[in-house]
Short mmCIF file of C-alpha atoms in Angstrom, two decimals:
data_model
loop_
_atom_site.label_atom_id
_atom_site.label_comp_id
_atom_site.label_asym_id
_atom_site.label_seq_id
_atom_site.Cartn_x
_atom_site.Cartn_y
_atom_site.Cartn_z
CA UNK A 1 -21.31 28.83 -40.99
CA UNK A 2 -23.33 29.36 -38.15
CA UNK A 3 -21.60 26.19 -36.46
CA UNK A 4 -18.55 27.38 -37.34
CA UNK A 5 -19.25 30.99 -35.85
CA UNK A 6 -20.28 29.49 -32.47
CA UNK A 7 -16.73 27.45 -32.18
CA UNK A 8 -14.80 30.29 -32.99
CA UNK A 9 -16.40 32.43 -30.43
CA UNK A 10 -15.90 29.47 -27.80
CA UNK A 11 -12.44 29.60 -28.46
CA UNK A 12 -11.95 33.49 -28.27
CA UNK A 13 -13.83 33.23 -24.75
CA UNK A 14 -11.77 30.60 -23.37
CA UNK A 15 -8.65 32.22 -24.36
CA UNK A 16 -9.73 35.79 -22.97
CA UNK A 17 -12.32 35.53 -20.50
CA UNK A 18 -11.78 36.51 -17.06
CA UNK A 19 -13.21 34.87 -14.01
CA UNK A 20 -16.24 35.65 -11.91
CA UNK A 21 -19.90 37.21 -11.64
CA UNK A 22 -20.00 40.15 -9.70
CA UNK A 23 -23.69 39.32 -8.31
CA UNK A 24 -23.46 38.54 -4.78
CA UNK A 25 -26.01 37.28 -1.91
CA UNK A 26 -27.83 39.90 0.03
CA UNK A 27 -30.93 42.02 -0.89
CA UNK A 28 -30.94 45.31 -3.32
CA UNK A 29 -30.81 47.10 0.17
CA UNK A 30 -27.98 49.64 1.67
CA UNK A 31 -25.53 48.18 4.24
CA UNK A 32 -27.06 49.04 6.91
CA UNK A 33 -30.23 47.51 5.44
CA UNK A 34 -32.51 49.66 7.59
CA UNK A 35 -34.67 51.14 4.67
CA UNK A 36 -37.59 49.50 2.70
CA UNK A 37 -38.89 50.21 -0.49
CA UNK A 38 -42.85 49.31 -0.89
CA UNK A 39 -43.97 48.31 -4.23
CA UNK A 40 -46.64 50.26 -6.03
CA UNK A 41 -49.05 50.66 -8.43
CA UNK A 42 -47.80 51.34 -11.86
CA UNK A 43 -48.97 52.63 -15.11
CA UNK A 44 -47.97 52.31 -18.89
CA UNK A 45 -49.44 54.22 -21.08
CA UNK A 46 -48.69 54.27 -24.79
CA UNK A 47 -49.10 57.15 -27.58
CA UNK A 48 -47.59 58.31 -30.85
CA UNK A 49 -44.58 55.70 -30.51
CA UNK A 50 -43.53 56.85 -27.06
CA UNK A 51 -44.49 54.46 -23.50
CA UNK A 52 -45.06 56.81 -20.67
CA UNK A 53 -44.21 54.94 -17.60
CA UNK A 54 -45.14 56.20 -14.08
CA UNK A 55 -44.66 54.43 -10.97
CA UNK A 56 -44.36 55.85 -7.35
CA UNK A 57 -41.41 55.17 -5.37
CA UNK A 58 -42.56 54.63 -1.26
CA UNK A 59 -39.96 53.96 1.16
CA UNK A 60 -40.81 53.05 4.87
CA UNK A 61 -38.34 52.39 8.15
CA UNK A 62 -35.39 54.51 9.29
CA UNK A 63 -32.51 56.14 7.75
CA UNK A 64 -30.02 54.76 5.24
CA UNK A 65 -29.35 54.57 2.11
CA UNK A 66 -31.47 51.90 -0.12
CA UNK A 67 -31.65 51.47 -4.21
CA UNK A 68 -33.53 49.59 -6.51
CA UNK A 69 -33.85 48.61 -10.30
CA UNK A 70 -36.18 48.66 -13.09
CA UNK A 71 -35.32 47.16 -16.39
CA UNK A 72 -36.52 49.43 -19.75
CA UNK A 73 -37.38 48.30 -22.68
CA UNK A 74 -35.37 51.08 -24.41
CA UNK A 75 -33.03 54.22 -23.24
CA UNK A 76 -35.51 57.06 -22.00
CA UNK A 77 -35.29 59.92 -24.00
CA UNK A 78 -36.65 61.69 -20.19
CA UNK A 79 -37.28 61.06 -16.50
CA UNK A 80 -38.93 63.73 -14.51
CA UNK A 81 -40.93 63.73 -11.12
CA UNK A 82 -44.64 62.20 -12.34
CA UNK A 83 -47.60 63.84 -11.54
CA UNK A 84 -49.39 63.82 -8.14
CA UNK A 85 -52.16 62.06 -8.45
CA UNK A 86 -52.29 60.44 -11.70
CA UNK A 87 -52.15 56.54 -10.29
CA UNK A 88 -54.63 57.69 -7.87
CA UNK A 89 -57.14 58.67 -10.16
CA UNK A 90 -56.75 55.62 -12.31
CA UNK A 91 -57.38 53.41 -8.87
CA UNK A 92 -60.95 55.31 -8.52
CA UNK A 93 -61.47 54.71 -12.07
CA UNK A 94 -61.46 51.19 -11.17
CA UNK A 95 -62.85 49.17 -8.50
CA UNK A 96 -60.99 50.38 -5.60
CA UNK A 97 -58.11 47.54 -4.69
CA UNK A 98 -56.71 46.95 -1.33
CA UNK A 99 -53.43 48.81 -1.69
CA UNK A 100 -50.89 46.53 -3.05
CA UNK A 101 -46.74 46.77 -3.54
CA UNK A 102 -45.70 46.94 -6.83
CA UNK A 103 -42.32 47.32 -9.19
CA UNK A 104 -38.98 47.35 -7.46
CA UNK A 105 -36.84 46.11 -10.99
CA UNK A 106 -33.48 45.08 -12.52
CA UNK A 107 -31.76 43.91 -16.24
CA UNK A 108 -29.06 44.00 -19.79
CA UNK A 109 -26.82 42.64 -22.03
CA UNK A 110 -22.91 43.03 -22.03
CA UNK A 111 -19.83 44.92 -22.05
CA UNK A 112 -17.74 46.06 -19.56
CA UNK A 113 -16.83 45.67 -15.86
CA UNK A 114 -19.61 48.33 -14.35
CA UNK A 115 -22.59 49.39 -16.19
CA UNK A 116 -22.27 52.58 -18.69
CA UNK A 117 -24.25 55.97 -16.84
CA UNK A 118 -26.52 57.40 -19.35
CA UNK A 119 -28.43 59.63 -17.20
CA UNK A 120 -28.56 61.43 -13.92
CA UNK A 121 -31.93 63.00 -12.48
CA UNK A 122 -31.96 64.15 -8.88
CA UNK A 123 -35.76 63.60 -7.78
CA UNK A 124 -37.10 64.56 -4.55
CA UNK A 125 -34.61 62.21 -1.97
CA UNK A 126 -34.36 60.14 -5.15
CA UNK A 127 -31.34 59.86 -7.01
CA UNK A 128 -32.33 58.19 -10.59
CA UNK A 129 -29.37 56.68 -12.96
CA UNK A 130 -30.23 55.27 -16.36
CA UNK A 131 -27.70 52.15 -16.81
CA UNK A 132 -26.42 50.26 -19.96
CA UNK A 133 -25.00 47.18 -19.08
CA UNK A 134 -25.25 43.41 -18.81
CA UNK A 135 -26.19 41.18 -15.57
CA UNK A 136 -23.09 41.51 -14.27
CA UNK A 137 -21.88 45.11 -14.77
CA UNK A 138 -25.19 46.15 -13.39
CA UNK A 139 -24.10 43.93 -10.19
CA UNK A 140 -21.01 45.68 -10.18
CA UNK A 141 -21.97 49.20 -10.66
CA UNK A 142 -24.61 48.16 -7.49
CA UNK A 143 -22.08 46.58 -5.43
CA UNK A 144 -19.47 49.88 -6.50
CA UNK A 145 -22.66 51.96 -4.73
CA UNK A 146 -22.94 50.04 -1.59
CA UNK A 147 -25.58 47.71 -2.31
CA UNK A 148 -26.48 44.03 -2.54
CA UNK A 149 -27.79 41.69 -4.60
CA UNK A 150 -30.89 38.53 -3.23
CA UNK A 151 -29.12 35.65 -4.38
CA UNK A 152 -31.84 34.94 -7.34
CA UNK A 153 -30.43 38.50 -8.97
CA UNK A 154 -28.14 36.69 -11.57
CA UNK A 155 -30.65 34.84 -12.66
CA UNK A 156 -33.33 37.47 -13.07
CA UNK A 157 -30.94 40.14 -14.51
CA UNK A 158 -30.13 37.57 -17.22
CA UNK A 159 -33.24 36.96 -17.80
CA UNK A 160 -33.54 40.66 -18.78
CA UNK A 161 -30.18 41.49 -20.27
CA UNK A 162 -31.10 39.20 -23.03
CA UNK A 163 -33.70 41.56 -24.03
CA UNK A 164 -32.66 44.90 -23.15
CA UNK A 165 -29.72 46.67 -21.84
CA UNK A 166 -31.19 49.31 -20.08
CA UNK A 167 -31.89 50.14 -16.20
CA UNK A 168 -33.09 52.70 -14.17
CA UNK A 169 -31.72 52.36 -10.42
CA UNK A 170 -33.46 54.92 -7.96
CA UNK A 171 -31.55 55.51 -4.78
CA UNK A 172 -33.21 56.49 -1.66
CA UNK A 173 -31.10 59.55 -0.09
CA UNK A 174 -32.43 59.59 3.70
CA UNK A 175 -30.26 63.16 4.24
CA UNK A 176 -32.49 64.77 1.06
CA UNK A 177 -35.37 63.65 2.74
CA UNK A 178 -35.05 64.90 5.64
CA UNK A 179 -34.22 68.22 4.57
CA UNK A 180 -37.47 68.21 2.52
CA UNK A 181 -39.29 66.94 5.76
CA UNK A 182 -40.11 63.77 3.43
CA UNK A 183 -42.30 61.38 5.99
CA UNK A 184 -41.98 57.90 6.48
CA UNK A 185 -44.63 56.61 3.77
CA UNK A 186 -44.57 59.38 1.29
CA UNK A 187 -44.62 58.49 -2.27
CA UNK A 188 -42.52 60.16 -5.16
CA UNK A 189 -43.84 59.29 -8.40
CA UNK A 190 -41.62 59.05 -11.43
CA UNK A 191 -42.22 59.43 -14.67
CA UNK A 192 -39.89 57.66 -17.33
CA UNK A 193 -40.74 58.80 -21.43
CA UNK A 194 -38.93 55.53 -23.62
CA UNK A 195 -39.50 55.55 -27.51
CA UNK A 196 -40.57 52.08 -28.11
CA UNK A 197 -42.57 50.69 -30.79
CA UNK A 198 -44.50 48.68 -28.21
CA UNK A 199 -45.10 48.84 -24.62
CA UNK A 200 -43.59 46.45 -21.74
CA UNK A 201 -43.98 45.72 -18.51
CA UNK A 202 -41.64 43.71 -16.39
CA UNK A 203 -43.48 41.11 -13.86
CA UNK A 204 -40.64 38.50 -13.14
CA UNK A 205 -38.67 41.23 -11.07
CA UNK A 206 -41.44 41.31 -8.75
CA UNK A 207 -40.54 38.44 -7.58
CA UNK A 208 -36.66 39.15 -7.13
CA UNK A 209 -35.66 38.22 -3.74
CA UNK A 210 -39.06 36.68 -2.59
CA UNK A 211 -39.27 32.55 -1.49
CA UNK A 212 -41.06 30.39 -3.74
CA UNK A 213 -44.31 30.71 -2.22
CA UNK A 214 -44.48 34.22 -1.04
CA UNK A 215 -47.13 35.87 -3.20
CA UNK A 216 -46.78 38.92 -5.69
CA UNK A 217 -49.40 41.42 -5.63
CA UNK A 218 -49.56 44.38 -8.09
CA UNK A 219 -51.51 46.70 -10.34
CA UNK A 220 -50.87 47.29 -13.83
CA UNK A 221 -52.48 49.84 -15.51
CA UNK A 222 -52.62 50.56 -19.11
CA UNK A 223 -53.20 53.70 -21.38
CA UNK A 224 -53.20 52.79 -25.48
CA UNK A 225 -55.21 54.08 -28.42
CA UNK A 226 -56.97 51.01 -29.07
CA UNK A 227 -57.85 47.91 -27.29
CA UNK A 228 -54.54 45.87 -26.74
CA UNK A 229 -53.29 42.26 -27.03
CA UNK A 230 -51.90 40.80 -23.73
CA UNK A 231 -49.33 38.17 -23.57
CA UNK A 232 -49.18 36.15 -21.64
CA UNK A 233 -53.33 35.73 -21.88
CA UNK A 234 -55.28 37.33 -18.59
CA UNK A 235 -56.97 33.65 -18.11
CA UNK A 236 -52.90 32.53 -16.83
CA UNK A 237 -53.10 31.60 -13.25
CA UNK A 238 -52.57 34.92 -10.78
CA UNK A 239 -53.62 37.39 -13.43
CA UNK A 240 -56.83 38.71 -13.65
CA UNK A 241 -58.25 41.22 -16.19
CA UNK A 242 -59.92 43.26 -13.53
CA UNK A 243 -61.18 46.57 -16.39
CA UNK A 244 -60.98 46.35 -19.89
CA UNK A 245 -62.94 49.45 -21.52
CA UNK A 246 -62.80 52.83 -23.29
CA UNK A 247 -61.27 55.38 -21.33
CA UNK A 248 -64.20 58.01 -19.89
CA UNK A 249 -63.69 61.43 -21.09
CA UNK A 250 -63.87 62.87 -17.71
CA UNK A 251 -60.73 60.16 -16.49
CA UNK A 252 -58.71 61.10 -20.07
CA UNK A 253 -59.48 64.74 -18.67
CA UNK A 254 -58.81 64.84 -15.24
CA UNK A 255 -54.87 62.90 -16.75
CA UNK A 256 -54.11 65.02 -19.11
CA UNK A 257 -53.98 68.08 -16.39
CA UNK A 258 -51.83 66.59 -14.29
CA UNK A 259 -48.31 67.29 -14.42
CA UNK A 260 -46.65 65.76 -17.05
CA UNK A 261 -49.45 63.82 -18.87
CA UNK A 262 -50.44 66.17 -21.45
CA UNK A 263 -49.56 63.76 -23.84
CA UNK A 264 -52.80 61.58 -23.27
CA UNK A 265 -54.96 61.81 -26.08
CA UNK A 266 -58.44 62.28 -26.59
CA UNK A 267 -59.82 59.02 -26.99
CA UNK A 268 -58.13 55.81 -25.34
CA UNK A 269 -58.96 51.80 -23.92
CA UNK A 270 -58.11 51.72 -20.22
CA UNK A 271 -56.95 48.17 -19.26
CA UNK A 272 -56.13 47.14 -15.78
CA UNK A 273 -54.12 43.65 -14.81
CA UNK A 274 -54.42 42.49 -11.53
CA UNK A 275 -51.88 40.19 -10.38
CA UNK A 276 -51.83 38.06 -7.48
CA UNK A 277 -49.55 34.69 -7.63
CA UNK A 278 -46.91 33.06 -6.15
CA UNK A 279 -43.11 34.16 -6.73
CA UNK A 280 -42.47 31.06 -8.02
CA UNK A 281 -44.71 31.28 -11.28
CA UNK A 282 -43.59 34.93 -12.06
CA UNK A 283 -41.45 34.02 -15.08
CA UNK A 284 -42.89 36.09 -17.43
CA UNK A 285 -43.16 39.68 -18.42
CA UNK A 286 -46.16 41.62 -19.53
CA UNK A 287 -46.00 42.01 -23.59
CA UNK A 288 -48.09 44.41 -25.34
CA UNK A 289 -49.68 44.72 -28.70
CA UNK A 290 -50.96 48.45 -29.10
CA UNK A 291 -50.56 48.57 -33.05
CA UNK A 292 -54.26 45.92 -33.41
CA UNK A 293 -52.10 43.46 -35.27
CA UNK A 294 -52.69 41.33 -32.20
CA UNK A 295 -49.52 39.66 -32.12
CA UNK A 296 -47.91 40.68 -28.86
CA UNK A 297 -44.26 39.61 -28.60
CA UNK A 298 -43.09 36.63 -27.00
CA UNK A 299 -39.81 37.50 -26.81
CA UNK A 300 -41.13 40.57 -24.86
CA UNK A 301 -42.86 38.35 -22.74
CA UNK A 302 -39.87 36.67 -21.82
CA UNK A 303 -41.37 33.25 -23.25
CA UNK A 304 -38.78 32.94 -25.83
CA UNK A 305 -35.08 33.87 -26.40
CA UNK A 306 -34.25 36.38 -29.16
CA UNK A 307 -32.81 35.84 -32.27
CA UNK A 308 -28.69 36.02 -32.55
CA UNK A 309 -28.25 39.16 -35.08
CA UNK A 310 -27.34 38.22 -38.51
CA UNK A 311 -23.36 39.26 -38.59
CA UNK A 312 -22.56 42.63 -40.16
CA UNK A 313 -20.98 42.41 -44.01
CA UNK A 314 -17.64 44.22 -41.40
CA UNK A 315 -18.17 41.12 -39.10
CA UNK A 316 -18.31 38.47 -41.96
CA UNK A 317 -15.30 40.32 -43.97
CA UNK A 318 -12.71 39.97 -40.67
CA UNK A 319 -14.11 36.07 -40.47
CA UNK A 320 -13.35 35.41 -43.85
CA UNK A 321 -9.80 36.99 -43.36
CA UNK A 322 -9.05 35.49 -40.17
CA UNK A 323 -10.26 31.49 -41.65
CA UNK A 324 -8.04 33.02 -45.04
CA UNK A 325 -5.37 33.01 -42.87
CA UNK A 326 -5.51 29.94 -40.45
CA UNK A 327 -6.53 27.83 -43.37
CA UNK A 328 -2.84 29.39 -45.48
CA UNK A 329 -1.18 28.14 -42.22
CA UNK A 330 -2.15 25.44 -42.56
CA UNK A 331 -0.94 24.61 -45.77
CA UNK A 332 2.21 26.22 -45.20
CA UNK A 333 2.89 23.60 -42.72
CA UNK A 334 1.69 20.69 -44.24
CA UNK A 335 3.15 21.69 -47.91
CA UNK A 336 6.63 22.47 -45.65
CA UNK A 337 6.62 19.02 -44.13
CA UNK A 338 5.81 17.49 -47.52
CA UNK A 339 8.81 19.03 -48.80
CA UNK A 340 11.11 18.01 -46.85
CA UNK A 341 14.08 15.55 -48.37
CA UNK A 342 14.22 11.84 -46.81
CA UNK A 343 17.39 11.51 -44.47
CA UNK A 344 20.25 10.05 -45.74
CA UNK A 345 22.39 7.23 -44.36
CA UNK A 346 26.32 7.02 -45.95
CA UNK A 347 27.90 4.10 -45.10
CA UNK A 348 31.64 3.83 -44.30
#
């Protein structure tokens, strides 16, 4: 059946598939290309069924417009300016890194031409859309807002469309900036609430647009109730476990009074990833077990595809009808020719 399923949806795509991805060369960058976005820290936390992701948005260079993408591992139920000092407090927590770039992102799975807009948040000289779509649609819906695409983006979108449909693009408005007398350097923090039943961090879009050997250098921060399960391991090359601990009082504290993080509970592990490697090994995501079952996912993590859903009863109803109805066809035709009287020769 499952054969059988896979030849009939070859032949439905040959017959009504149209040509062409809409993921072009170029970098996630406005025309005039005269904007950058620097990567940041970033921090997942993880409490009561909800991931609270925060990561701060820094643009440097001159004016223009510039936009980049995150995948989610779910639709956001919010997405509201983060707090102001949250992901600094976590670095003193820590031993103080060298500042390093972090999560510019991208992903999805299928449907139409352009992406489907689920949400609209107007942040500082950010504009943030939430996007349903697959690899290409999300292409489109970039290239329909005047931006490109490196030329590894199919690649890496498909990668995540596989595993979740959902995007956040953040679009630098250099006009909104001005007016708020935004300097060259200033962060905006954003802070993105996703009902999940585990946490996720994408790592392979760090490496969207870079050579082979350039290297990837981030922070990953992590917030859960209990000690969690890491996958891929923290002894893979270019990632380090750099804390792993219960979260002080006075840190959980000094969080939970900062805007937006009143969620953080009482008592918490603190984990922080360090990743330096080069772009060429970043094909992998970061997949968390908070539960304590310590079986992290590895479709999650990227390392394996997901499972086809089963077909619906609906779905398996209209195949039955449709193979009802070829196979009667079929008969008719060969039952019709079987029929059919022998020609007859009269002689004079």
């Amino acid at each position: 059946m499952r054969r059988l399923i896979t030849v009939l949806t070859a032949a439905f795509v040959a017959l009504f598939a149209t040509a062409g991805s809409t993921l072009a060369c170029g970098g996630l960058i406005g025309p005039n290309g005269a904007v950058n976005l620097l990567r940041t820290t970033t921090f997942a936390g993880y409490h009561d069924g909800v991931e609270h992701y925060v990561t701060a948005f820094k643009f440097a260079g001159g004016g223009g417009a510039f936009g980049s993408l995150i995948p989610l591992p779910g639709v956001p139920s919010d997405v509201v300016k983060g707090g102001d000092w949250t992901l600094q407090r976590l670095i003193r927590e820590t031993t103080p890194p060298v500042p390093q770039p972090f999560l510019v992102f991208g992903s999805a799975a299928a449907a139409r031409d352009s992406a489907e807009v689920l949400m609209e948040r107007k942040i500082d000289a950010l504009d943030i859309t939430v996007l349903k779509g697959g690899a290409d649609q999300v292409g489109t819906w970039a290239k329909d807002h005047g931006f490109r695409l490196p030329p590894d983006a199919p690649e890496v979108l498909d990668f995540y469309a596989h595993r979740s449909p959902i995007f956040l693009a953040a679009a630098f408005d250099p006009t909104r900036a001005e007016a708020r007398g935004q300097q060259i350097g200033d962060g905006t923090p954003v802070h993105i609430t996703i009902p999940t039943p585990n946490p996720w961090v994408p790592l392979r879009i760090l490496a969207l647009g870079k050579t082979g050997q350039e290297r990837v250098d981030a922070d990953v921060f992590l917030l859960t109730d209990r000690q969690p399960t890491l996958l891929p391991a923290t002894d893979t090359p270019g990632l380090q476990l750099a804390h792993n601990a219960e979260a002080t009082q006075s840190l959980l504290s000094d969080l939970r009074s900062d805007r937006g993080m009143e969620w953080v509970p009482s008592s918490a592990w603190l984990t922080k990833l360090a990743i330096d490697a080069p772009a060429s090994s970043m094909k992998f995501d970061l997949a968390i077990d908070a539960s304590g079952q310590a079986a992290p996912s590895r479709v999650a993590a990227g390392l394996a595809v997901p499972e086809a859903p089963a077909p619906s009863p609906a779905d398996m109803s209209r195949l039955v009808l449709g193979l009802s109805v070829i196979i009667l066809g079929i008969l008719f035709v060969v039952g019709l020719t079987a029929w059919r009287p022998a020609s007859t020769t009269v002689g004079r």
